XYZ file of C-alpha atoms in Angstrom:
568
model
C -54.339 -50.144 4.778
C -57.438 -49.931 2.737
C -58.894 -47.206 4.915
C -55.816 -45.067 4.632
C -56.371 -44.728 0.888
C -59.846 -43.256 1.172
C -60.456 -39.570 0.312
C -59.824 -37.287 3.261
C -60.605 -33.681 2.431
C -58.035 -31.979 4.742
C -55.269 -34.299 3.572
C -55.810 -32.924 0.144
C -54.570 -29.591 1.418
C -50.864 -28.943 0.936
C -50.367 -27.693 4.546
C -50.982 -31.299 5.589
C -49.325 -33.193 2.793
C -46.416 -30.814 1.929
C -43.785 -29.930 4.429
C -41.376 -27.795 2.502
C -43.826 -25.135 1.362
C -46.885 -24.624 3.628
C -48.719 -22.553 0.996
C -47.917 -24.740 -2.062
C -50.982 -25.995 -3.824
C -51.506 -29.202 -5.779
C -51.332 -28.652 -9.453
C -52.055 -32.186 -10.513
C -55.756 -32.411 -9.680
C -57.300 -34.856 -12.073
C -60.343 -34.277 -14.239
C -62.111 -37.111 -12.433
C -61.768 -35.277 -9.097
C -63.251 -32.115 -10.568
C -66.058 -34.086 -12.099
C -66.716 -35.618 -8.655
C -66.913 -32.098 -7.084
C -69.465 -30.972 -9.666
C -71.443 -34.172 -9.150
C -71.572 -33.526 -5.416
C -72.833 -29.965 -5.880
C -75.550 -31.072 -8.346
C -76.764 -33.501 -5.657
C -76.861 -30.687 -3.131
C -79.263 -28.720 -5.287
C -81.621 -31.717 -5.237
C -81.221 -32.578 -1.595
C -81.106 -29.247 0.268
C -84.836 -28.983 0.974
C -84.603 -32.055 3.176
C -82.722 -30.119 5.779
C -85.934 -28.392 7.081
C -88.601 -31.010 6.496
C -90.272 -32.994 9.245
C -88.321 -36.099 10.257
C -90.736 -38.627 8.730
C -90.827 -36.955 5.277
C -87.166 -35.976 5.295
C -85.572 -39.329 6.061
C -84.710 -40.138 2.429
C -83.478 -36.620 1.697
C -81.343 -36.532 4.851
C -79.711 -39.785 3.735
C -78.990 -38.163 0.400
C -77.412 -35.142 2.115
C -75.379 -37.525 4.285
C -74.000 -39.154 1.159
C -73.293 -35.713 -0.292
C -71.212 -34.779 2.747
C -68.997 -37.878 2.571
C -69.736 -39.498 -0.794
C -66.379 -41.388 -0.994
C -66.196 -42.759 2.507
C -69.059 -45.176 2.171
C -72.637 -45.317 3.490
C -71.875 -46.781 6.937
C -72.365 -43.499 8.812
C -75.539 -42.755 6.846
C -76.933 -46.184 7.584
C -76.234 -45.967 11.295
C -77.668 -42.472 11.593
C -74.467 -40.960 12.987
C -74.800 -38.013 10.538
C -78.046 -36.815 12.043
C -76.968 -37.363 15.669
C -77.057 -33.854 16.990
C -79.085 -34.680 20.095
C -78.088 -35.254 23.669
C -76.013 -38.283 22.863
C -73.398 -39.659 25.243
C -73.933 -42.350 27.756
C -75.970 -40.926 30.721
C -76.375 -37.640 28.811
C -78.733 -36.171 31.395
C -76.904 -37.416 34.475
C -74.564 -35.637 36.736
C -71.619 -36.205 39.092
C -71.107 -38.626 41.931
C -73.890 -39.288 44.414
C -76.681 -38.225 42.101
C -75.671 -34.603 42.069
C -76.931 -33.264 38.701
C -73.991 -30.869 38.428
C -70.291 -30.836 39.116
C -68.599 -28.005 41.002
C -66.654 -25.367 39.104
C -63.040 -26.171 38.940
C -63.584 -29.367 36.984
C -60.571 -29.538 34.657
C -62.855 -30.731 31.880
C -65.063 -27.588 32.055
C -64.134 -24.930 29.448
C -63.551 -21.513 30.951
C -65.931 -19.490 28.815
C -68.349 -19.603 25.916
C -69.733 -17.244 23.239
C -73.065 -15.889 24.378
C -73.990 -13.674 21.433
C -72.537 -12.455 18.135
C -73.457 -9.709 15.676
C -71.719 -10.078 12.353
C -71.805 -7.777 9.339
C -70.132 -8.842 6.182
C -69.907 -7.107 2.776
C -68.309 -8.960 -0.135
C -67.496 -7.563 -3.580
C -66.465 -9.944 -6.341
C -65.209 -8.722 -9.730
C -64.804 -11.181 -12.600
C -62.876 -10.495 -15.849
C -62.925 -13.483 -18.224
C -61.910 -16.443 -16.049
C -60.205 -14.323 -13.396
C -62.054 -13.622 -10.171
C -61.046 -10.967 -7.591
C -62.785 -10.743 -4.237
C -62.692 -8.316 -1.379
C -64.616 -8.530 1.867
C -64.888 -6.819 5.242
C -66.285 -8.575 8.311
C -67.147 -6.906 11.591
C -68.048 -8.976 14.635
C -69.234 -7.859 18.028
C -69.091 -10.775 20.519
C -70.293 -11.172 24.142
C -68.534 -13.744 26.298
C -69.645 -15.537 29.471
C -66.729 -14.123 31.512
C -68.185 -10.625 31.116
C -65.802 -9.502 28.367
C -66.655 -8.212 24.879
C -64.601 -8.388 21.713
C -64.875 -6.288 18.597
C -63.224 -7.691 15.506
C -62.749 -6.197 12.012
C -61.015 -8.122 9.291
C -60.505 -7.276 5.607
C -59.745 -10.087 3.153
C -58.639 -9.866 -0.489
C -58.095 -12.662 -2.894
C -57.792 -13.616 -6.543
C -58.186 -16.794 -8.521
C -59.897 -18.475 -11.406
C -63.477 -19.647 -12.112
C -65.485 -21.487 -14.706
C -69.065 -22.601 -15.121
C -71.426 -24.585 -17.332
C -75.233 -24.226 -17.616
C -77.964 -26.393 -19.117
C -81.686 -26.102 -19.707
C -83.928 -28.258 -17.607
C -85.290 -30.881 -19.958
C -88.771 -29.977 -21.180
C -88.579 -26.470 -19.650
C -85.918 -24.852 -21.833
C -88.410 -22.509 -23.570
C -89.735 -21.404 -20.203
C -86.314 -20.464 -18.803
C -85.810 -23.507 -16.661
C -82.035 -23.939 -16.250
C -79.335 -25.158 -13.898
C -75.727 -24.063 -13.537
C -72.578 -25.583 -11.996
C -69.477 -23.577 -11.298
C -66.069 -23.978 -9.692
C -63.743 -21.388 -8.141
C -60.224 -21.404 -6.702
C -59.180 -18.354 -4.664
C -56.004 -17.495 -2.769
C -55.660 -14.417 -0.641
C -54.759 -12.813 2.680
C -56.410 -10.865 5.402
C -55.592 -8.212 7.937
C -57.477 -6.364 10.600
C -57.725 -5.936 14.371
C -59.527 -7.227 17.409
C -60.166 -5.212 20.534
C -60.871 -6.715 23.960
C -63.164 -4.829 26.319
C -62.550 -6.082 29.873
C -61.766 -2.991 31.888
C -64.920 -2.921 33.910
C -64.573 -5.130 36.946
C -67.350 -4.538 39.436
C -67.363 -8.044 40.914
C -70.649 -8.809 39.101
C -69.995 -10.564 35.732
C -73.474 -9.558 34.392
C -72.888 -5.892 35.204
C -69.375 -6.087 33.742
C -70.817 -7.414 30.479
C -73.298 -4.577 30.293
C -70.594 -1.890 30.846
C -68.046 -3.545 28.486
C -70.690 -3.798 25.798
C -71.446 -0.040 26.158
C -67.738 0.652 25.788
C -67.571 -1.559 22.687
C -70.484 0.237 21.013
C -68.894 3.621 21.812
C -65.574 2.454 20.410
C -67.365 1.305 17.227
C -68.703 4.852 16.740
C -65.125 6.064 17.217
C -63.895 3.725 14.476
C -66.593 4.896 12.084
C -65.713 8.526 12.699
C -62.047 7.799 12.230
C -62.744 6.037 8.957
C -64.571 9.148 7.730
C -61.537 11.251 8.632
C -59.191 8.940 6.794
C -61.377 8.912 3.665
C -61.445 12.733 3.309
C -60.227 13.758 -0.188
C -56.929 15.543 -0.520
C -56.957 19.278 -1.066
C -56.090 22.638 0.420
C -55.854 22.534 4.181
C -56.563 18.822 4.134
C -54.029 18.116 6.893
C -55.521 20.798 9.191
C -59.077 19.612 8.489
C -57.901 16.003 9.125
C -56.493 16.981 12.541
C -59.786 18.694 13.477
C -61.758 15.662 12.284
C -59.462 13.335 14.287
C -59.860 15.450 17.380
C -63.668 15.188 17.268
C -63.498 11.468 16.440
C -61.267 10.992 19.513
C -64.023 12.346 21.757
C -66.064 9.234 20.938
C -63.592 6.898 22.606
C -64.853 5.225 25.766
C -63.399 6.188 29.155
C -61.754 2.754 29.493
C -59.842 2.103 26.282
C -59.906 -1.471 24.944
C -56.922 -3.783 24.886
C -55.596 -4.148 21.341
C -55.514 -7.766 20.222
C -52.242 -9.366 19.134
C -50.707 -8.804 15.706
C -51.499 -11.822 13.551
C -50.594 -12.536 9.922
C -53.413 -14.264 8.117
C -53.217 -16.156 4.831
C -56.185 -17.875 3.214
C -56.799 -20.241 0.295
C -60.304 -21.353 -0.771
C -61.822 -23.790 -3.241
C -65.511 -23.463 -4.018
C -68.000 -25.490 -6.087
C -71.587 -24.393 -6.437
C -74.815 -25.087 -8.309
C -78.207 -23.503 -8.697
C -81.514 -24.018 -10.453
C -83.549 -21.180 -11.945
C -87.027 -20.883 -13.461
C -88.535 -18.018 -15.335
C -89.372 -16.950 -18.898
C -87.620 -16.153 -22.175
C -88.347 -13.397 -24.618
C -88.226 -14.233 -28.355
C -88.312 -12.302 -31.606
C -89.648 -13.743 -34.828
C -86.899 -12.486 -37.077
C -87.146 -10.659 -40.392
C -89.110 -13.230 -42.264
C -90.733 -15.133 -39.505
C -89.840 -18.698 -38.972
C -87.446 -19.822 -41.660
C -87.498 -16.422 -43.389
C -86.536 -16.070 -47.040
C -83.486 -18.137 -46.669
C -85.453 -21.166 -45.606
C -85.084 -23.322 -42.605
C -81.373 -22.710 -42.025
C -81.267 -18.986 -42.709
C -81.093 -18.026 -39.051
C -83.965 -15.489 -39.454
C -86.337 -17.612 -37.279
C -87.262 -16.935 -33.696
C -84.361 -15.731 -31.630
C -83.757 -15.489 -27.913
C -83.808 -11.843 -26.931
C -83.445 -12.266 -23.190
C -84.897 -13.746 -20.073
C -86.092 -13.065 -16.537
C -85.819 -15.793 -13.880
C -85.832 -16.457 -10.144
C -83.570 -18.830 -8.208
C -85.393 -21.890 -6.832
C -82.498 -23.761 -5.267
C -78.773 -23.401 -4.700
C -75.888 -25.315 -3.140
C -72.336 -24.482 -2.343
C -69.383 -26.567 -1.147
C -66.239 -24.753 0.079
C -62.885 -25.801 1.484
C -60.926 -23.115 3.266
C -57.401 -23.174 4.692
C -56.404 -20.269 6.961
C -52.856 -19.911 8.313
C -52.508 -17.563 11.364
C -49.045 -16.565 12.706
C -49.241 -14.596 15.947
C -46.399 -12.080 16.649
C -47.630 -10.575 19.904
C -50.009 -11.393 22.754
C -50.552 -14.566 24.737
C -50.199 -16.665 21.550
C -47.061 -14.940 20.386
C -44.776 -17.315 18.584
C -47.570 -19.713 17.649
C -48.747 -20.721 14.174
C -52.211 -22.190 13.708
C -53.663 -23.904 10.623
C -57.443 -23.887 10.374
C -59.069 -26.253 7.810
C -62.855 -25.738 7.208
C -65.247 -27.754 5.051
C -68.736 -26.334 4.539
C -71.777 -27.526 2.620
C -74.798 -25.269 2.486
C -77.881 -24.747 0.364
C -81.345 -23.281 0.053
C -84.484 -24.565 -1.594
C -87.862 -23.149 -2.556
C -88.843 -19.797 -3.989
C -87.267 -17.061 -1.909
C -85.055 -19.515 0.043
C -87.882 -21.040 2.141
C -85.595 -23.750 3.494
C -81.913 -23.318 4.304
C -79.309 -25.661 5.655
C -75.585 -25.703 6.401
C -73.121 -28.179 7.831
C -69.577 -27.193 8.793
C -66.591 -29.252 9.917
C -63.354 -27.538 11.124
C -59.959 -28.634 12.341
C -57.547 -26.174 13.987
C -54.039 -27.319 14.896
C -51.478 -25.121 16.665
C -47.617 -25.383 16.653
C -44.747 -23.465 18.097
C -43.829 -21.285 15.106
C -40.049 -21.338 15.506
C -39.996 -25.106 16.068
C -42.344 -25.644 13.117
C -40.126 -23.546 10.787
C -36.974 -25.409 11.838
C -38.763 -28.812 11.300
C -39.746 -27.587 7.882
C -36.136 -26.732 7.087
C -34.800 -30.015 8.434
C -37.584 -32.123 6.910
C -38.525 -33.506 10.314
C -42.052 -34.406 11.629
C -43.938 -31.667 13.355
C -45.146 -31.666 16.932
C -48.568 -29.901 17.400
C -49.381 -28.380 20.792
C -53.128 -28.057 20.540
C -55.994 -29.530 18.456
C -59.548 -28.234 18.175
C -62.395 -29.927 16.315
C -65.588 -27.954 15.707
C -68.742 -29.057 13.986
C -71.972 -27.112 13.433
C -75.330 -27.661 11.776
C -77.721 -24.877 10.839
C -81.254 -25.233 9.596
C -84.191 -22.836 9.186
C -86.123 -20.786 6.734
C -87.551 -17.437 5.868
C -88.577 -15.156 2.992
C -86.858 -13.370 0.290
C -86.254 -13.353 -3.460
C -83.323 -13.517 -5.833
C -84.044 -12.739 -9.512
C -82.093 -12.181 -12.635
C -82.920 -10.538 -15.930
C -80.927 -10.682 -19.141
C -80.826 -9.522 -22.748
C -79.039 -11.152 -25.718
C -77.245 -9.434 -28.506
C -75.987 -12.289 -30.592
C -73.531 -14.338 -28.545
C -73.098 -11.471 -26.057
C -75.408 -11.428 -23.014
C -76.075 -8.759 -20.420
C -77.479 -9.966 -17.069
C -78.643 -7.894 -14.131
C -79.658 -9.554 -10.831
C -80.474 -8.787 -7.280
C -82.576 -9.706 -4.241
C -82.776 -9.737 -0.546
C -84.553 -11.363 2.343
C -84.445 -12.490 5.989
C -84.087 -15.999 7.497
C -84.456 -17.393 11.002
C -82.448 -20.470 11.905
C -81.144 -22.716 14.674
C -77.458 -23.533 15.038
C -76.113 -26.499 16.951
C -72.333 -26.287 17.596
C -70.015 -28.899 19.196
C -66.356 -28.394 20.075
C -63.536 -30.672 21.292
C -60.348 -29.049 22.575
C -57.260 -31.172 23.164
C -54.028 -29.867 24.758
C -51.089 -31.919 23.537
C -48.702 -31.833 26.515
C -46.607 -34.874 25.763
C -44.787 -36.324 22.757
C -47.006 -39.442 22.496
C -50.201 -37.451 22.105
C -48.556 -34.940 19.785
C -47.227 -37.685 17.473
C -50.650 -39.404 17.483
C -52.441 -36.201 16.358
C -49.835 -35.388 13.745
C -50.016 -38.917 12.273
C -53.803 -38.584 12.181
C -53.611 -35.273 10.341
C -50.965 -36.471 7.900
C -52.879 -39.633 7.060
C -50.200 -41.989 8.418
C -51.205 -45.402 9.643
C -54.433 -47.286 9.241
C -56.780 -44.713 10.818
C -56.114 -41.311 9.255
C -58.367 -38.204 9.475
C -61.444 -38.754 7.368
C -64.811 -37.272 6.582
C -66.919 -36.986 8.679
C -64.863 -35.822 11.649
C -65.209 -37.530 15.068
C -67.912 -35.577 16.806
C -67.644 -34.349 20.400
C -70.943 -36.110 21.113
C -69.466 -39.392 20.041
C -66.272 -38.689 22.017
C -68.287 -38.619 25.230
C -69.534 -42.168 24.688
C -67.602 -45.281 25.738
C -65.163 -46.020 22.870
C -66.093 -49.140 20.888
C -63.627 -51.880 20.022
C -63.036 -50.297 16.600
C -62.412 -46.753 17.899
C -59.304 -45.059 16.552
C -56.422 -43.941 18.820
C -57.534 -40.277 18.263
C -61.137 -41.079 19.296
C -59.847 -42.730 22.490
C -57.604 -39.699 23.205
C -60.543 -37.330 22.766
C -62.612 -39.408 25.091
C -59.899 -39.527 27.815
C -58.577 -35.957 27.689
C -60.685 -33.653 25.413
C -62.705 -30.746 26.659
C -66.058 -31.417 25.054
C -68.898 -28.808 24.839
C -72.160 -28.248 23.039
C -74.127 -25.008 22.373
C -77.321 -24.021 20.585
C -78.101 -20.668 19.098
C -81.046 -18.858 17.513
C -79.931 -16.812 14.509
C -81.418 -14.148 12.292
C -79.860 -13.194 8.964
C -80.752 -10.221 6.779
C -79.124 -10.057 3.353
C -79.202 -8.351 0.024
C -77.406 -8.900 -3.273
C -76.848 -7.030 -6.534
C -74.973 -8.136 -9.628
C -74.138 -7.168 -13.213
C -72.594 -9.363 -15.849
C -71.583 -9.082 -19.489
C -70.892 -12.472 -21.051
C -70.215 -14.440 -24.182
C -71.975 -17.760 -24.691
C -72.094 -20.538 -27.185
C -75.055 -22.933 -27.169
C -74.608 -26.630 -27.991
C -77.950 -28.359 -27.842
C -79.196 -28.282 -24.277
C -75.892 -26.974 -22.865
C -74.457 -23.456 -22.851
C -70.762 -22.850 -22.558
C -69.512 -19.397 -21.965
C -67.574 -16.913 -19.889
C -67.978 -13.468 -18.480
C -66.309 -10.594 -20.160
C -66.949 -8.570 -17.049
C -69.022 -9.067 -13.910
C -69.470 -7.557 -10.502
C -71.401 -9.029 -7.574
C -72.027 -7.331 -4.218
C -73.467 -9.174 -1.219
C -74.260 -7.675 2.250
C -75.182 -9.809 5.173
C -76.106 -9.017 8.757
C -76.353 -11.991 11.105
C -77.146 -12.108 14.781
C -76.974 -15.265 16.837
C -77.884 -15.618 20.549
C -77.322 -18.601 22.786
C -80.387 -20.575 23.891
C -80.745 -22.400 27.154
C -78.914 -25.542 28.440
C -75.267 -25.114 27.395
C -73.516 -28.375 28.336
C -70.107 -29.930 28.585
C -68.878 -33.521 29.254
C -67.297 -34.285 32.607
C -64.364 -36.651 32.978
C -65.011 -40.420 32.530
C -67.225 -41.914 35.261
C -67.938 -45.496 36.243
C -68.236 -47.585 33.090
C -66.191 -45.036 31.111
C -69.010 -42.719 29.926
C -68.650 -38.943 30.156
C -72.032 -37.444 31.290
C -73.237 -34.180 29.839
C -73.906 -31.635 32.584
C -74.715 -27.931 32.947
C -71.866 -25.705 31.690
C -71.901 -23.294 34.639
C -69.100 -21.148 33.269
C -71.339 -20.549 30.243
C -74.782 -20.251 31.862
C -73.926 -17.943 34.798
C -74.690 -14.757 32.895
C -77.163 -13.910 30.126
C -76.493 -12.177 26.720
C -77.658 -8.615 26.430
C -80.053 -7.878 23.558
C -78.780 -5.208 21.218
């Protein structure tokens, strides 16, 4: 029972621990837990550069990052090297099917039907802060190419509100030069809405040609949406309705000949907790005061040198977020389903201009029949999930850019203006395990794992698909054995390029106490724009069913590699 009492991050979410109110949040978080969060983020700032160093030099730093990612679950995984295992893994990882055949024929029930070949994502986020209240709004647009020749276009808008607080301190010995570090914590709750369009109307019999034609339709439809937005944003005035009709008519001409299929109507609710830290280095500006140091009033007159402002650049940053998304589908193939998605992300950058970047993500998605789930909630009965998906990803890379901040002081009031931009190139390794729960025994097993029941509850880090392909050891949990026996396991690698810019303005009030500064923003606004493109690299693989000896060899994922992404 000792293991069941360990910290498990998704069990801390109310959707797992509370049954009566799926969106109810814990209000009894202890100060010790918050202190632990800030401690983890401060370690991130120190350890992030290890994510891009050569293996020999980075061993110690990678171990530190490992402990950051699961600080309360012991050092066993770090000592065994499981954290860094993103390679081929699996027993007989390069082997194939029976008789020495390096591949298995299509139709293997363990082969996923399709994969993501390429994705272009544009995201703009605006955050407004008034005192301790934070309000955020973001719009995300994704254009995705799939290996079955289809293309999807997705646009989602999210809004949220919550609270935030921060503390900053000068770096010992560098205070007069502007060296400082800051830790902050944020809680946000919000909702999202939007649409997804499926482009699959072109069916020539050649999947590669279908992808090209469907992508052209998607781009044309994107232009239609932009034109329609311009029509909808026209100011009111004389003849506005007539002009709006004319505008809509011309916008409609931009629609592709084969209209897309509108994605299902889905309600989206999101809650998020974020902890972050950064280190800055720059210079301060000082004035001598009326009478120079000490002035007429002597040593304590307050007329000595005063801080007038500063300019600084960011040297390192780290962020840890926990997101819970609840999606309830009303139409489409998933109509009547409710899915809870729990995501834990740690990311950071180190070096002037973000020379080294790294990110690790763990995600659990569990799907229920919505009507049954609601009735079980009302009756206080255990739930029966129908599907489980576990996804992990690691991203590492580097690039150039700069993020600077300048400020001026007027007594306790500060005015800060910041901004920057840059571009990074990175590699992303993604692993997915999909498990269809088609009987009560499997469903109960997964639900108990999620709820933390029994001696082997869900814990951090998640069981990885790579490990699930190996022969389970004697201490393997029931879920790990189930993933090995029935899970669809796949692995993909992507090259990614990210361009970003940021601008911010803040008016604050601060009180210094020795080395530390406590304060809050009277008003602040922060705008971030990010464009990210990721494209699949070679050798997508999946794990076949168990072979002789129990291992699941990794083989070519033909449903993924049969066509190539189209550069855009």
